[in-house]
XYZ file of N, CA and C in Angstrom:
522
model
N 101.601 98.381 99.498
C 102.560 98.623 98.446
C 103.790 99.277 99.061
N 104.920 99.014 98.298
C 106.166 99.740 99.563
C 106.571 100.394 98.417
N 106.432 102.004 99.091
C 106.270 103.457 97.891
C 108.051 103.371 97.637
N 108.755 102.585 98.306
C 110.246 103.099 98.381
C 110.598 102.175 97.454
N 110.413 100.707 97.234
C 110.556 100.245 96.310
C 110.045 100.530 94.641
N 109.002 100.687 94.987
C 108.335 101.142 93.867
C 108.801 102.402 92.952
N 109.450 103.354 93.738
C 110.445 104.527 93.409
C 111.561 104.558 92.551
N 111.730 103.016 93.596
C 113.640 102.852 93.070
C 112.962 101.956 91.779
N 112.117 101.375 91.817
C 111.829 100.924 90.001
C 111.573 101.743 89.191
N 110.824 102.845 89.344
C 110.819 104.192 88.625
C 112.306 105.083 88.253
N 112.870 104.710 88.766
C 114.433 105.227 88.712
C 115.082 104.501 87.909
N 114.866 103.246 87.586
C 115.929 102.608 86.716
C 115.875 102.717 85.751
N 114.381 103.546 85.016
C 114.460 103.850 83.798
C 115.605 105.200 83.617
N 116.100 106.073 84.697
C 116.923 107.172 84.437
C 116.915 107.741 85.769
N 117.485 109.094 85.407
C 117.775 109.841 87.068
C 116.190 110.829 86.649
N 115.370 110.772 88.118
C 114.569 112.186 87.938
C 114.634 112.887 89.485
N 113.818 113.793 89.131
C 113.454 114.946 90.159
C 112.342 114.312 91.009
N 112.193 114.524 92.124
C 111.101 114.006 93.525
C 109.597 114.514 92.216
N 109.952 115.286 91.935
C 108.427 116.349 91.350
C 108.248 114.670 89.974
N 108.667 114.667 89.231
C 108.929 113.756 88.590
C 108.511 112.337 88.755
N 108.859 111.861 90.220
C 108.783 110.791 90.462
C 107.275 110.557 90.702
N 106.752 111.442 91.743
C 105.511 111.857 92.306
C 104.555 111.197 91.336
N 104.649 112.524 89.853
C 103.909 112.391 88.308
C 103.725 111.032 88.361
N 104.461 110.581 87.795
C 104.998 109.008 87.364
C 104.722 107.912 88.236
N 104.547 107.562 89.571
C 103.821 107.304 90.422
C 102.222 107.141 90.742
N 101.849 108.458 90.376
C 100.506 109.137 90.269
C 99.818 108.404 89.284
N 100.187 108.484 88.090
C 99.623 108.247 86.516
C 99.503 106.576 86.685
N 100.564 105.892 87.199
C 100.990 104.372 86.772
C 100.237 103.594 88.000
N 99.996 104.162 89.423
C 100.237 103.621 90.598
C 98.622 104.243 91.430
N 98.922 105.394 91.832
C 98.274 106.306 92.430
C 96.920 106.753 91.761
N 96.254 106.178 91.010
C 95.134 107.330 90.721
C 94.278 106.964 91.746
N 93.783 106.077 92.655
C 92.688 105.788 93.786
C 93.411 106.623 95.177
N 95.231 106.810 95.403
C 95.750 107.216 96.327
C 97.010 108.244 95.765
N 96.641 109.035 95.132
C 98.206 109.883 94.916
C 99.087 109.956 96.177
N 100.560 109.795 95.983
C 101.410 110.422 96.864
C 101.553 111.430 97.043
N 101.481 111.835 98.737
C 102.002 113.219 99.008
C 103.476 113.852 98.742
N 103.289 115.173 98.325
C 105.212 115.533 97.905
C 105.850 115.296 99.065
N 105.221 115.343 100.193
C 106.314 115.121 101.439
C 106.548 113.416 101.858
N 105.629 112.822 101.243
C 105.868 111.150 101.111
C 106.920 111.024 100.479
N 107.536 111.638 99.314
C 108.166 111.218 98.020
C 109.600 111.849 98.460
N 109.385 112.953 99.081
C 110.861 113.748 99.444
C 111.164 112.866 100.698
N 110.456 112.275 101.744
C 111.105 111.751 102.869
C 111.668 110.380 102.411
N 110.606 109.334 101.781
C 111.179 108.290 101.257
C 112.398 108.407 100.165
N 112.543 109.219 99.487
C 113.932 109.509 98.795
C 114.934 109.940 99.881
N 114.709 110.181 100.706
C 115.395 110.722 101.911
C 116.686 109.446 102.805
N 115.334 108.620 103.000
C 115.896 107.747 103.089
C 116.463 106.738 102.746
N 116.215 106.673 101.486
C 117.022 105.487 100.253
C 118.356 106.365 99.993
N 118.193 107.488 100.095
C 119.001 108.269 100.300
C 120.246 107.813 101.350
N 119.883 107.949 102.241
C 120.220 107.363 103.383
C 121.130 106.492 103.301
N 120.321 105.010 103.073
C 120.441 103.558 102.896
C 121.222 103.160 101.738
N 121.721 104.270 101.206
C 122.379 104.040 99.740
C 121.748 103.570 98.464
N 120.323 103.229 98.499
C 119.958 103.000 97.258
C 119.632 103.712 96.558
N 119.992 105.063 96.873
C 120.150 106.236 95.351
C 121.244 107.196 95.571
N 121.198 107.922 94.860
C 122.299 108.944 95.097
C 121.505 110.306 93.999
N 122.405 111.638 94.631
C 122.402 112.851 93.848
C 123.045 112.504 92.991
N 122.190 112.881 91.771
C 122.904 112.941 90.459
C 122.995 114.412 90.026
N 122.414 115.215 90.458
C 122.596 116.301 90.265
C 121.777 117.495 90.902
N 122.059 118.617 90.858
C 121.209 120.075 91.462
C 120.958 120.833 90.571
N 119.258 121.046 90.195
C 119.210 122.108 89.309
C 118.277 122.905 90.448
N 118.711 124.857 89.801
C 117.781 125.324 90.328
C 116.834 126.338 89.636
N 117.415 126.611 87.818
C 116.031 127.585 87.155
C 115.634 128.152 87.612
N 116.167 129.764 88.513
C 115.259 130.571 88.907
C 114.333 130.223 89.947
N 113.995 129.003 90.148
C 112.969 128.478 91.620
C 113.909 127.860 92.422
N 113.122 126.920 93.436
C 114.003 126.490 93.989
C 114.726 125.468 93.879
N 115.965 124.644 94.593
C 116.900 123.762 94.161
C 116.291 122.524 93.945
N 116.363 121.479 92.957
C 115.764 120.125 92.540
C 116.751 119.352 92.598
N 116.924 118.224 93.193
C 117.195 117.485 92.941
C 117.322 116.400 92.305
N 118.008 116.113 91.726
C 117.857 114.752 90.939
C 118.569 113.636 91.039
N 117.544 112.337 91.309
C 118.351 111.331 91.971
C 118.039 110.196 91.107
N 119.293 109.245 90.917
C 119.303 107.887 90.358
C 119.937 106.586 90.857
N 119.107 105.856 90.945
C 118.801 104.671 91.429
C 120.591 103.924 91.588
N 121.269 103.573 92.687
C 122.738 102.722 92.845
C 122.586 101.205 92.327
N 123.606 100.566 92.233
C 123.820 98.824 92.100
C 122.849 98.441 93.018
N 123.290 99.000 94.570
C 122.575 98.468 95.357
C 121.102 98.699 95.379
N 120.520 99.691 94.947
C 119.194 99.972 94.894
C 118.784 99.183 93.908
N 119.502 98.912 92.519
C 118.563 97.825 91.684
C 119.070 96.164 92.451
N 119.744 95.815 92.796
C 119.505 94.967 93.602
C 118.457 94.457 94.520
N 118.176 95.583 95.432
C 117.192 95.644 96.258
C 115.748 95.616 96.156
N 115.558 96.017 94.387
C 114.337 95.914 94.062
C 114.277 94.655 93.362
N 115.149 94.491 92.374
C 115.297 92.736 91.870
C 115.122 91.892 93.260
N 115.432 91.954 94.674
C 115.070 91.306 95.603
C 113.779 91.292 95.843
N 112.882 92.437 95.802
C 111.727 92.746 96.271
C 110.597 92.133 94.968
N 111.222 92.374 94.055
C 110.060 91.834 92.979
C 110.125 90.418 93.278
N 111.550 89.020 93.550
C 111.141 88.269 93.584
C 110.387 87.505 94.911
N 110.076 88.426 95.480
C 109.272 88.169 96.661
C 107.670 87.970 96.298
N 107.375 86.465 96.667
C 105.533 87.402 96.393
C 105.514 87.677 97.758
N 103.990 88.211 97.706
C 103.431 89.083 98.471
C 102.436 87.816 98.943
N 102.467 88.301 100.840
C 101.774 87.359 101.682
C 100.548 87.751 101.519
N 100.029 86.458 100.710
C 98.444 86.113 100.566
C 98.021 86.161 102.158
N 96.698 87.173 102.125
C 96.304 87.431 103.410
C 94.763 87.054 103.286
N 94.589 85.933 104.542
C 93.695 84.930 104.778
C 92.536 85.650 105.418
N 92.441 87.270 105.802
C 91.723 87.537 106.356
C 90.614 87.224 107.344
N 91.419 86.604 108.352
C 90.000 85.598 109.366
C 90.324 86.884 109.937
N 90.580 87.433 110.571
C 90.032 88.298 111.513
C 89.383 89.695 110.735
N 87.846 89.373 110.111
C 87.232 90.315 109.123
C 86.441 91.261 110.391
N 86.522 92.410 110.119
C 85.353 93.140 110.756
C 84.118 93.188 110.210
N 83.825 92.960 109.309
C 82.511 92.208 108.514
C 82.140 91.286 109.447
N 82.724 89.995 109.735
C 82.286 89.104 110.650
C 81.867 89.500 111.354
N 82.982 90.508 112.574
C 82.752 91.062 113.927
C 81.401 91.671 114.340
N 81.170 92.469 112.860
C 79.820 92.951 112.819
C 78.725 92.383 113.268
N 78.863 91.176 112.110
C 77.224 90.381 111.903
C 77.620 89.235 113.786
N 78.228 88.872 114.184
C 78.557 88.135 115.487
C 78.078 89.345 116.604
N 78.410 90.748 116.397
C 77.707 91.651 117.844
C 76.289 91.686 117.304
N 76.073 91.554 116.278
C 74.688 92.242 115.634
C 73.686 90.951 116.308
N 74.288 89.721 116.294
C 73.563 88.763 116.876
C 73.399 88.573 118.090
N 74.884 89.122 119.120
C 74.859 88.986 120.663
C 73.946 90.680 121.051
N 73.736 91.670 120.347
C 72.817 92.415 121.077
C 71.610 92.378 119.999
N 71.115 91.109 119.503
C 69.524 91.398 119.337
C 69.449 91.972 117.814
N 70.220 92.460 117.604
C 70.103 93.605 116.269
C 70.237 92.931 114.852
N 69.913 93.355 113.634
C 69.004 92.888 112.708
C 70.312 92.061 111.857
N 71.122 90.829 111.910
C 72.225 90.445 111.233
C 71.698 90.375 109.864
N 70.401 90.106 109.590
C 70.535 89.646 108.064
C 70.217 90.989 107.747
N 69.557 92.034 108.373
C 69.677 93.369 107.561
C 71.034 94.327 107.526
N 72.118 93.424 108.568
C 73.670 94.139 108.080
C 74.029 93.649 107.289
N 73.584 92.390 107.016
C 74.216 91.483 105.819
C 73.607 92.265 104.564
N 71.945 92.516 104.201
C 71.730 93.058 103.170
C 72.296 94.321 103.163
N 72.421 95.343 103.714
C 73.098 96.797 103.331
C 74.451 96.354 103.092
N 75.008 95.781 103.647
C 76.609 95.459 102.738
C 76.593 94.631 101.281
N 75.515 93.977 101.369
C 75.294 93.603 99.851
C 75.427 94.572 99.268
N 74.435 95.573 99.220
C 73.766 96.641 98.436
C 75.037 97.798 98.532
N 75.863 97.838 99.258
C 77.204 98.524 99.101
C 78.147 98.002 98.136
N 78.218 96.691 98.339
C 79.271 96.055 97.509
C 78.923 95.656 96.291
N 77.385 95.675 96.094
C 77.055 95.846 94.727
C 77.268 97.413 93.642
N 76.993 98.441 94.770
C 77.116 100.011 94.096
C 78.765 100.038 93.973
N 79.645 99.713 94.656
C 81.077 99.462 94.419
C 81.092 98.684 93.108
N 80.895 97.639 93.161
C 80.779 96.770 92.149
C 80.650 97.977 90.484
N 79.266 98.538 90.551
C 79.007 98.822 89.526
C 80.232 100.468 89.313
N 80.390 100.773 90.004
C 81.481 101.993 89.954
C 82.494 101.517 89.190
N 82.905 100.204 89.729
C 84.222 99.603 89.294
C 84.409 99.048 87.647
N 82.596 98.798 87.474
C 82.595 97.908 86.298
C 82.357 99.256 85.098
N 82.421 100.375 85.670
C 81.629 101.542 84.523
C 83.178 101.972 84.531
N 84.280 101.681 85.785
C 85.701 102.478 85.331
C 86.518 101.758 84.446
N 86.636 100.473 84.516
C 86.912 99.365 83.782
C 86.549 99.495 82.612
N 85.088 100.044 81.986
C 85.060 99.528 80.994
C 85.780 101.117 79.810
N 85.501 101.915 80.885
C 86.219 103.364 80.621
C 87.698 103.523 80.619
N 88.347 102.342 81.360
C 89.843 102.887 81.387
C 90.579 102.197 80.567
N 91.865 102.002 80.349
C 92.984 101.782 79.924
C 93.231 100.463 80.437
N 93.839 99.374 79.779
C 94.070 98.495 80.515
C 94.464 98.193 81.663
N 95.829 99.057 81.810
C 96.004 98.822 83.362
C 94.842 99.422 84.439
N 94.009 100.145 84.094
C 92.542 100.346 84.928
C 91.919 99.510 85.214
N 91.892 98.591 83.957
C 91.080 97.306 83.423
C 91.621 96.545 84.879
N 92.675 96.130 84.522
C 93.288 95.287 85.322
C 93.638 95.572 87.147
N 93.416 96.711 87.131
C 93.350 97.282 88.845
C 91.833 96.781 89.123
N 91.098 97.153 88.581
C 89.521 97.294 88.870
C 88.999 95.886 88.595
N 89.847 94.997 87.758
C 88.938 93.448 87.720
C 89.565 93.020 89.040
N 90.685 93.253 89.666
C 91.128 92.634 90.880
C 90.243 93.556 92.216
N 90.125 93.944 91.983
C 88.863 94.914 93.027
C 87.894 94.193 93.156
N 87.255 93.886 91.609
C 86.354 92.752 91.347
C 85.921 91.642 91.976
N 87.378 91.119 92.133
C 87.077 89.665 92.260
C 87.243 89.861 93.718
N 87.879 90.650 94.651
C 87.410 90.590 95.855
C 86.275 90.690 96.435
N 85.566 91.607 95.848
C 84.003 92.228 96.297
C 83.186 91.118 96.073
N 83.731 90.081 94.687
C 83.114 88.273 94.521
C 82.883 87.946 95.313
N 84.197 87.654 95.886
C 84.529 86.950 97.233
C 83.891 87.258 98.312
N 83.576 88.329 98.685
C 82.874 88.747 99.506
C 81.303 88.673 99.579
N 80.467 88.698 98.608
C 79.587 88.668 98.196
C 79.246 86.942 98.453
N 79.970 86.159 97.829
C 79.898 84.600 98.034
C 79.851 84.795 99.575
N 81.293 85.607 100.271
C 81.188 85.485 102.083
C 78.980 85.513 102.745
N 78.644 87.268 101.750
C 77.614 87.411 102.551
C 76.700 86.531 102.232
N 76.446 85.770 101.251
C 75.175 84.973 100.799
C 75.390 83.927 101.257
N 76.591 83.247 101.871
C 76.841 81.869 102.856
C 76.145 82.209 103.843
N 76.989 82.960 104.944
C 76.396 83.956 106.091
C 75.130 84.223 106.302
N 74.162 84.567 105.221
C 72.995 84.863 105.776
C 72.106 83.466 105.755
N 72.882 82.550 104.715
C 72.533 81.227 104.545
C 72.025 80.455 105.902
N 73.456 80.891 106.272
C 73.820 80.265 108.067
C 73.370 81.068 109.080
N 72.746 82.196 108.908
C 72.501 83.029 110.248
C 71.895 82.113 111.602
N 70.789 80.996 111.360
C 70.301 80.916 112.613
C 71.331 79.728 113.220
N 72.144 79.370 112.280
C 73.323 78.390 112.682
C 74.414 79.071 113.594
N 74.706 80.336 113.243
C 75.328 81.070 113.822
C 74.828 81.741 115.415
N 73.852 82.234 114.871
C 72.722 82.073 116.155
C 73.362 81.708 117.286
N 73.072 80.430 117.421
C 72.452 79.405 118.251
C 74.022 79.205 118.807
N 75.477 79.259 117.700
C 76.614 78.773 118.345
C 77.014 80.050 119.216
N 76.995 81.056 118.776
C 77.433 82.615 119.467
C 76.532 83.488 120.214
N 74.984 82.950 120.197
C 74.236 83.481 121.459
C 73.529 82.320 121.604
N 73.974 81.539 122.253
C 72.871 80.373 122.701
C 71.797 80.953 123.972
C-alpha cells in the first residue's frame, strides 16, 4: 500500500493535523498494521517536500506546535494518477511454501507432514478471519473475504501438492 498516497486521499476531504491523519488511517486502513507517528510525520515530510501538500497552518494550545497540512493541485493530481493505476497482480512463483516442501524432499524430511501443518495453519487463520468478518463492519467484511480467498488459493495450492508429492519426488530428488 503506498501510505503517501493514501494520505494525500485523506487530505482531500480537508486540511488536518499528522495526529489526525494517523486516526483516520488507523480506523479506515490500519487496524491489522497501524501507522507509526514517525511514519506519518516523515511521509508528510516529504510530500511536503515534493509539493503535494502544503502548511495550512500552525496551531499550538498550550502543547506543542501542530501542524496542519492540505493536500495541492498537484497532490490531487498525483493521487487521481495513482488510483488509475491497478495494482501488479503478483503471480507468486517464487513461493517459500514451495521452497519448503522441494528441501523437505531433497533432505529426506516429512513433505506431506509440512504440507499438513500448513493446512492446519491456514485453516485456524481461516477460522479467525471468518469469526472477524462475521463480527465486523463491512469494510472488515470485505478486508477479511479477500484474506479469504487467498488462504483458498492456497489451500487448493496444498491439496494439489500433496496430490503430486511422489511426482515431485522423483523430478527434484531422483
Amino acid at each position: 500500500m503506498s501510505i503517501g498516497h493514501t494520505l494525500l486521499g485523506l487530505l482531500e476531504s480537508g486540511p488536518r493535523h499528522g495526529y489526525d491523519l494517523k486516526r483516520t488511517f488507523d480506523e479506515k486502513f490500519g487496524q491489522d498494521r497501524p501507522l507509526h507517528y514517525g511514519q506519518v510525520y516523515s511521509t508528510m515530510s516529504r510530500l511536503l517536500k515534493n509539493g503535494l501538500v502544503e502548511v495550512d497552518g500552525v496551531e499550538s494550545e498550550g502543547g506543542p506546535e501542530r501542524k496542519r497540512y492540505a493536500i495541492t493541485d498537484a497532490g490531487i493530481t498525483d493521487v487521481t494518477q495513482w488510483l488509475a493505476q491497478p495494482e501488479k497482480p503478483e503471480p507468486y512463483l517464487q513461493s517459500t511454501l514451495y521452497t519448503k516442501v522441494v528441501l523437505a524432499l531433497l533432505t529426506d524430511r516429512s513433505a506431506a507432514g509440512l504440507l499438513d501443518t500448513q493446512r492446519s495453519a491456514h485453516l485456524r487463520m481461516m477460522r479467525v478471519l471468518t469469526d472477524r468478518k462475521r463480527k465486523g463492519d463491512l469494510a472488515d467484511q470485505l478486508i477479511c473475504d479477500h484474506a479469504l480467498f487467498h488462504l483458498e488459493a492456497d489451500l487448493r495450492w496444498l491439496e494439489l501438492t500433496a496430490a503430486r508429492l511422489d511426482q515431485l519426488a522423483k523430478v527434484v530428488a531422483p
